[in-house]
PDB file of C-alpha atoms in Angstrom:
ATOM      1  CA  MET M   1     165.870 111.319  93.008  1.00 43.00           C
ATOM      2  CA  GLN M   2     164.156 111.965  89.654  1.00 49.00           C
ATOM      3  CA  ASN M   3     162.122 108.751  89.967  1.00 60.00           C
ATOM      4  CA  SER M   4     160.380 110.145  93.044  1.00 92.00           C
ATOM      5  CA  ILE M   5     158.338 112.626  91.000  1.00 96.00           C
ATOM      6  CA  ILE M   6     154.894 112.199  89.489  1.00 97.00           C
ATOM      7  CA  HIS M   7     154.492 114.892  86.851  1.00 98.00           C
ATOM      8  CA  ILE M   8     150.906 116.132  86.845  1.00 98.00           C
ATOM      9  CA  HIS M   9     148.926 118.293  84.486  1.00 97.00           C
ATOM     10  CA  TYR M  10     145.274 119.335  84.391  1.00 97.00           C
ATOM     11  CA  TYR M  11     143.177 118.599  81.322  1.00 97.00           C
ATOM     12  CA  HIS M  12     139.848 120.348  80.770  1.00 96.00           C
ATOM     13  CA  SER M  13     137.790 117.651  79.049  1.00 95.00           C
ATOM     14  CA  PRO M  14     134.393 118.444  77.532  1.00 94.00           C
ATOM     15  CA  ILE M  15     132.720 116.907  80.591  1.00 93.00           C
ATOM     16  CA  GLY M  16     134.971 117.874  83.478  1.00 93.00           C
ATOM     17  CA  GLU M  17     138.497 118.573  84.606  1.00 96.00           C
ATOM     18  CA  LEU M  18     140.917 115.652  84.881  1.00 97.00           C
ATOM     19  CA  VAL M  19     144.279 115.456  86.601  1.00 97.00           C
ATOM     20  CA  LEU M  20     146.833 113.455  84.620  1.00 98.00           C
ATOM     21  CA  GLY M  21     149.935 111.913  86.205  1.00 98.00           C
ATOM     22  CA  ASP M  22     153.136 110.586  84.627  1.00 98.00           C
ATOM     23  CA  TYR M  23     155.531 108.466  86.678  1.00 97.00           C
ATOM     24  CA  ILE M  24     158.640 107.445  84.740  1.00 95.00           C
ATOM     25  CA  ASP M  25     156.846 107.610  81.373  1.00 97.00           C
ATOM     26  CA  GLN M  26     153.837 105.610  82.589  1.00 98.00           C
ATOM     27  CA  LEU M  27     150.389 107.036  83.145  1.00 98.00           C
ATOM     28  CA  CYS M  28     149.493 106.486  86.802  1.00 98.00           C
ATOM     29  CA  LEU M  29     146.695 109.046  87.050  1.00 97.00           C
ATOM     30  CA  CYS M  30     143.836 110.218  84.843  1.00 97.00           C
ATOM     31  CA  ASP M  31     141.170 111.077  87.320  1.00 96.00           C
ATOM     32  CA  TRP M  32     138.459 113.607  88.023  1.00 95.00           C
ATOM     33  CA  ARG M  33     140.048 116.573  89.754  1.00 93.00           C
ATOM     34  CA  TYR M  34     137.100 117.251  92.028  1.00 91.00           C
ATOM     35  CA  ARG M  35     135.985 113.724  92.955  1.00 90.00           C
ATOM     36  CA  LYS M  36     134.995 112.912  96.525  1.00 89.00           C
ATOM     37  CA  MET M  37     137.876 110.466  97.033  1.00 87.00           C
ATOM     38  CA  ARG M  38     140.556 112.759  95.570  1.00 93.00           C
ATOM     39  CA  ASN M  39     142.672 112.796  98.765  1.00 93.00           C
ATOM     40  CA  GLU M  40     142.453 109.018  99.293  1.00 94.00           C
ATOM     41  CA  VAL M  41     143.360 108.196  95.683  1.00 95.00           C
ATOM     42  CA  ASP M  42     146.260 110.669  95.682  1.00 96.00           C
ATOM     43  CA  ALA M  43     147.542 109.337  99.011  1.00 96.00           C
ATOM     44  CA  ARG M  44     147.469 105.729  97.717  1.00 96.00           C
ATOM     45  CA  ILE M  45     149.438 106.677  94.600  1.00 96.00           C
ATOM     46  CA  LEU M  46     151.959 108.873  96.413  1.00 96.00           C
ATOM     47  CA  LYS M  47     152.586 106.195  99.048  1.00 95.00           C
ATOM     48  CA  GLY M  48     152.657 103.336  96.536  1.00 95.00           C
ATOM     49  CA  LEU M  49     155.213 105.085  94.348  1.00 96.00           C
ATOM     50  CA  GLN M  50     156.993 106.885  97.205  1.00 95.00           C
ATOM     51  CA  ALA M  51     156.764 110.032  95.149  1.00 96.00           C
ATOM     52  CA  GLU M  52     155.466 113.566  95.154  1.00 96.00           C
ATOM     53  CA  PHE M  53     153.398 115.541  92.671  1.00 97.00           C
ATOM     54  CA  VAL M  54     155.050 118.257  90.589  1.00 96.00           C
ATOM     55  CA  GLU M  55     153.103 120.218  87.985  1.00 97.00           C
ATOM     56  CA  ASN M  56     154.894 119.750  84.683  1.00 95.00           C
ATOM     57  CA  VAL M  57     153.826 118.766  81.171  1.00 96.00           C
ATOM     58  CA  THR M  58     155.598 115.708  79.777  1.00 98.00           C
ATOM     59  CA  PRO M  59     155.407 114.104  76.324  1.00 98.00           C
ATOM     60  CA  LEU M  60     153.267 111.304  77.825  1.00 98.00           C
ATOM     61  CA  LEU M  61     150.810 113.776  79.353  1.00 98.00           C
ATOM     62  CA  THR M  62     150.570 115.618  76.033  1.00 98.00           C
ATOM     63  CA  GLU M  63     149.917 112.325  74.231  1.00 98.00           C
ATOM     64  CA  THR M  64     147.309 111.383  76.843  1.00 98.00           C
ATOM     65  CA  GLN M  65     145.508 114.674  76.208  1.00 98.00           C
ATOM     66  CA  HIS M  66     145.596 114.048  72.437  1.00 98.00           C
ATOM     67  CA  GLN M  67     144.183 110.541  72.828  1.00 98.00           C
ATOM     68  CA  LEU M  68     141.474 111.736  75.233  1.00 98.00           C
ATOM     69  CA  GLN M  69     140.510 114.529  72.852  1.00 97.00           C
ATOM     70  CA  ALA M  70     140.330 112.044  69.968  1.00 97.00           C
ATOM     71  CA  TYR M  71     138.074 109.878  72.164  1.00 96.00           C
ATOM     72  CA  PHE M  72     135.764 112.834  72.861  1.00 95.00           C
ATOM     73  CA  ASP M  73     135.791 113.689  69.140  1.00 95.00           C
ATOM     74  CA  LYS M  74     134.690 110.086  68.380  1.00 94.00           C
ATOM     75  CA  LYS M  75     137.936 109.424  66.483  1.00 95.00           C
ATOM     76  CA  ARG M  76     139.309 106.902  69.004  1.00 94.00           C
ATOM     77  CA  THR M  77     137.673 103.955  70.760  1.00 94.00           C
ATOM     78  CA  MET M  78     140.786 102.481  72.409  1.00 94.00           C
ATOM     79  CA  PHE M  79     143.786 104.009  74.123  1.00 97.00           C
ATOM     80  CA  ASP M  80     147.420 103.163  73.503  1.00 96.00           C
ATOM     81  CA  LEU M  81     149.252 104.448  76.562  1.00 98.00           C
ATOM     82  CA  PRO M  82     151.683 102.836  79.013  1.00 98.00           C
ATOM     83  CA  LEU M  83     149.730 102.416  82.253  1.00 98.00           C
ATOM     84  CA  LEU M  84     150.988 102.017  85.810  1.00 97.00           C
ATOM     85  CA  LEU M  85     148.261 100.642  88.080  1.00 97.00           C
ATOM     86  CA  VAL M  86     148.872 101.488  91.735  1.00 96.00           C
ATOM     87  CA  GLY M  87     146.743  99.398  94.060  1.00 94.00           C
ATOM     88  CA  THR M  88     146.299  95.998  95.648  1.00 94.00           C
ATOM     89  CA  ASP M  89     146.533  92.818  93.608  1.00 94.00           C
ATOM     90  CA  PHE M  90     142.732  92.500  93.765  1.00 94.00           C
ATOM     91  CA  GLN M  91     142.204  96.099  92.599  1.00 94.00           C
ATOM     92  CA  GLN M  92     144.615  95.561  89.709  1.00 95.00           C
ATOM     93  CA  THR M  93     142.744  92.381  88.709  1.00 95.00           C
ATOM     94  CA  VAL M  94     139.475  94.347  88.623  1.00 94.00           C
ATOM     95  CA  TRP M  95     141.046  97.220  86.669  1.00 96.00           C
ATOM     96  CA  LYS M  96     142.472  94.806  84.095  1.00 96.00           C
ATOM     97  CA  ALA M  97     139.028  93.194  83.742  1.00 95.00           C
ATOM     98  CA  LEU M  98     137.490  96.644  83.191  1.00 94.00           C
ATOM     99  CA  GLN M  99     139.822  97.142  80.240  1.00 95.00           C
ATOM    100  CA  GLN M 100     138.229  94.090  78.571  1.00 94.00           C
ATOM    101  CA  ILE M 101     134.790  95.749  78.403  1.00 93.00           C
ATOM    102  CA  GLU M 102     134.354  96.864  74.816  1.00 93.00           C
ATOM    103  CA  TYR M 103     133.690 100.437  73.763  1.00 94.00           C
ATOM    104  CA  GLY M 104     129.948 101.088  73.702  1.00 91.00           C
ATOM    105  CA  LYS M 105     129.153  98.108  75.955  1.00 92.00           C
ATOM    106  CA  THR M 106     128.306  97.942  79.639  1.00 92.00           C
ATOM    107  CA  GLN M 107     128.735  95.359  82.372  1.00 92.00           C
ATOM    108  CA  THR M 108     127.230  94.990  85.842  1.00 91.00           C
ATOM    109  CA  TYR M 109     129.121  94.632  89.123  1.00 90.00           C
ATOM    110  CA  MET M 110     127.631  91.121  89.361  1.00 90.00           C
ATOM    111  CA  GLY M 111     128.746  90.294  85.820  1.00 91.00           C
ATOM    112  CA  LEU M 112     132.257  91.550  86.525  1.00 92.00           C
ATOM    113  CA  SER M 113     132.378  89.526  89.767  1.00 92.00           C
ATOM    114  CA  LYS M 114     131.352  86.397  87.866  1.00 92.00           C
ATOM    115  CA  GLN M 115     133.913  87.130  85.149  1.00 91.00           C
ATOM    116  CA  LEU M 116     136.561  87.179  87.903  1.00 91.00           C
ATOM    117  CA  ASN M 117     135.257  83.796  89.161  1.00 91.00           C
ATOM    118  CA  ASN M 118     134.271  85.422  92.433  1.00 88.00           C
ATOM    119  CA  PRO M 119     130.479  85.997  92.277  1.00 83.00           C
ATOM    120  CA  LYS M 120     130.241  86.886  95.981  1.00 87.00           C
ATOM    121  CA  ALA M 121     132.783  89.709  95.675  1.00 86.00           C
ATOM    122  CA  ILE M 122     130.307  92.255  94.316  1.00 87.00           C
ATOM    123  CA  ARG M 123     131.042  94.859  97.012  1.00 88.00           C
ATOM    124  CA  ALA M 124     134.801  94.368  96.715  1.00 91.00           C
ATOM    125  CA  VAL M 125     134.545  94.718  92.931  1.00 90.00           C
ATOM    126  CA  ALA M 126     132.468  97.882  93.364  1.00 89.00           C
ATOM    127  CA  SER M 127     135.025  99.274  95.803  1.00 91.00           C
ATOM    128  CA  ALA M 128     137.927  98.524  93.446  1.00 92.00           C
ATOM    129  CA  ASN M 129     135.965 100.076  90.593  1.00 90.00           C
ATOM    130  CA  GLY M 130     135.525 103.238  92.659  1.00 91.00           C
ATOM    131  CA  ALA M 131     139.235 103.324  93.491  1.00 93.00           C
ATOM    132  CA  ASN M 132     140.232 103.395  89.807  1.00 95.00           C
ATOM    133  CA  ALA M 133     142.653 106.296  89.293  1.00 96.00           C
ATOM    134  CA  ILE M 134     142.822 106.029  85.494  1.00 97.00           C
ATOM    135  CA  SER M 135     139.295 107.027  84.578  1.00 95.00           C
ATOM    136  CA  ILE M 136     137.972 106.773  81.006  1.00 96.00           C
ATOM    137  CA  ILE M 137     141.122 104.933  79.852  1.00 97.00           C
ATOM    138  CA  ILE M 138     140.293 102.157  82.326  1.00 96.00           C
ATOM    139  CA  PRO M 139     136.563 102.377  81.621  1.00 95.00           C
ATOM    140  CA  CYS M 140     134.914 102.127  85.037  1.00 92.00           C
ATOM    141  CA  HIS M 141     132.085 104.246  83.580  1.00 94.00           C
ATOM    142  CA  ARG M 142     130.941 101.124  81.703  1.00 93.00           C
ATOM    143  CA  ILE M 143     129.844  99.455  84.955  1.00 91.00           C
ATOM    144  CA  ILE M 144     126.147  99.763  85.725  1.00 89.00           C
ATOM    145  CA  GLY M 145     123.786  98.354  88.343  1.00 84.00           C
ATOM    146  CA  SER M 146     122.092  94.975  87.919  1.00 81.00           C
ATOM    147  CA  ASN M 147     118.829  96.849  87.305  1.00 80.00           C
ATOM    148  CA  GLN M 148     120.538  98.638  84.360  1.00 80.00           C
ATOM    149  CA  GLU M 149     120.568 101.909  86.327  1.00 80.00           C
ATOM    150  CA  LEU M 150     123.568 104.214  86.310  1.00 81.00           C
ATOM    151  CA  VAL M 151     125.221 103.965  89.706  1.00 79.00           C
ATOM    152  CA  GLY M 152     128.076 105.844  91.379  1.00 80.00           C
ATOM    153  CA  TYR M 153     130.866 107.344  89.355  1.00 83.00           C
ATOM    154  CA  ALA M 154     133.864 109.410  90.477  1.00 80.00           C
ATOM    155  CA  GLY M 155     133.142 112.063  87.855  1.00 84.00           C
ATOM    156  CA  GLY M 156     129.447 112.141  88.807  1.00 85.00           C
ATOM    157  CA  ILE M 157     126.425 110.454  87.248  1.00 88.00           C
ATOM    158  CA  SER M 158     126.099 113.260  84.675  1.00 90.00           C
ATOM    159  CA  ALA M 159     129.635 112.594  83.381  1.00 90.00           C
ATOM    160  CA  LYS M 160     128.982 108.834  83.333  1.00 91.00           C
ATOM    161  CA  LYS M 161     125.788 109.368  81.355  1.00 92.00           C
ATOM    162  CA  LYS M 162     127.636 111.558  78.840  1.00 93.00           C
ATOM    163  CA  LEU M 163     130.487 109.050  78.423  1.00 94.00           C
ATOM    164  CA  LEU M 164     128.063 106.186  77.800  1.00 93.00           C
ATOM    165  CA  ALA M 165     126.004 108.336  75.416  1.00 91.00           C
ATOM    166  CA  LEU M 166     129.187 109.256  73.516  1.00 93.00           C
ATOM    167  CA  GLU M 167     130.199 105.607  73.193  1.00 94.00           C
ATOM    168  CA  GLN M 168     126.725 104.373  72.297  1.00 89.00           C
ATOM    169  CA  GLY M 169     126.227 107.058  69.662  1.00 84.00           C
ATOM    170  CA  ASN M 170     123.364 108.809  71.428  1.00 67.00           C
ATOM    171  CA  GLN M 171     124.031 112.379  70.316  1.00 54.00           C
ATOM    172  CA  LEU M 172     120.958 113.760  72.072  1.00 47.00           C
ATOM    173  CA  GLU M 173     122.456 113.206  75.512  1.00 46.00           C
ATOM    174  CA  LEU M 174     125.917 114.571  74.837  1.00 43.00           C
ATOM    175  CA  PHE M 175     127.400 117.661  76.428  1.00 41.00           C
TER     176      PHE M 175
END
């Protein structure tokens, strides 16, 4: 019965509150607590893992907080955490591609679609990007519009702008 629990903990980042989730020592959730799709994302994860949320701090959640804090302190550019991606095969393909976007760089939905050898899948790629439940660590904030504009982000455009400013070394736009 123990495997049917996702341990969750709330982390107050410098740019917004995140909910972190640990399922059998794998991070399955690092998402904005107050995002518009909170219920849909939670339902997908709970159903996919046939589990329930229980508030409890685990060693993995503590380590996730430490790595996130090091990221915000500009002491970490990559994360080293065991991830559990809960979604369709297509969503998982998109999320894995997102992890290839280097710190401080951006990519467009069109560019990501082309990278996946599916240039007509722009909307599907955008939808998968929006369904990402492991924000920051799977860097969906690095996706921008073809016109170089900041477009939708689960944590809000302000948070996206701050994350990109942090990564690109633009101190004037931080926090």
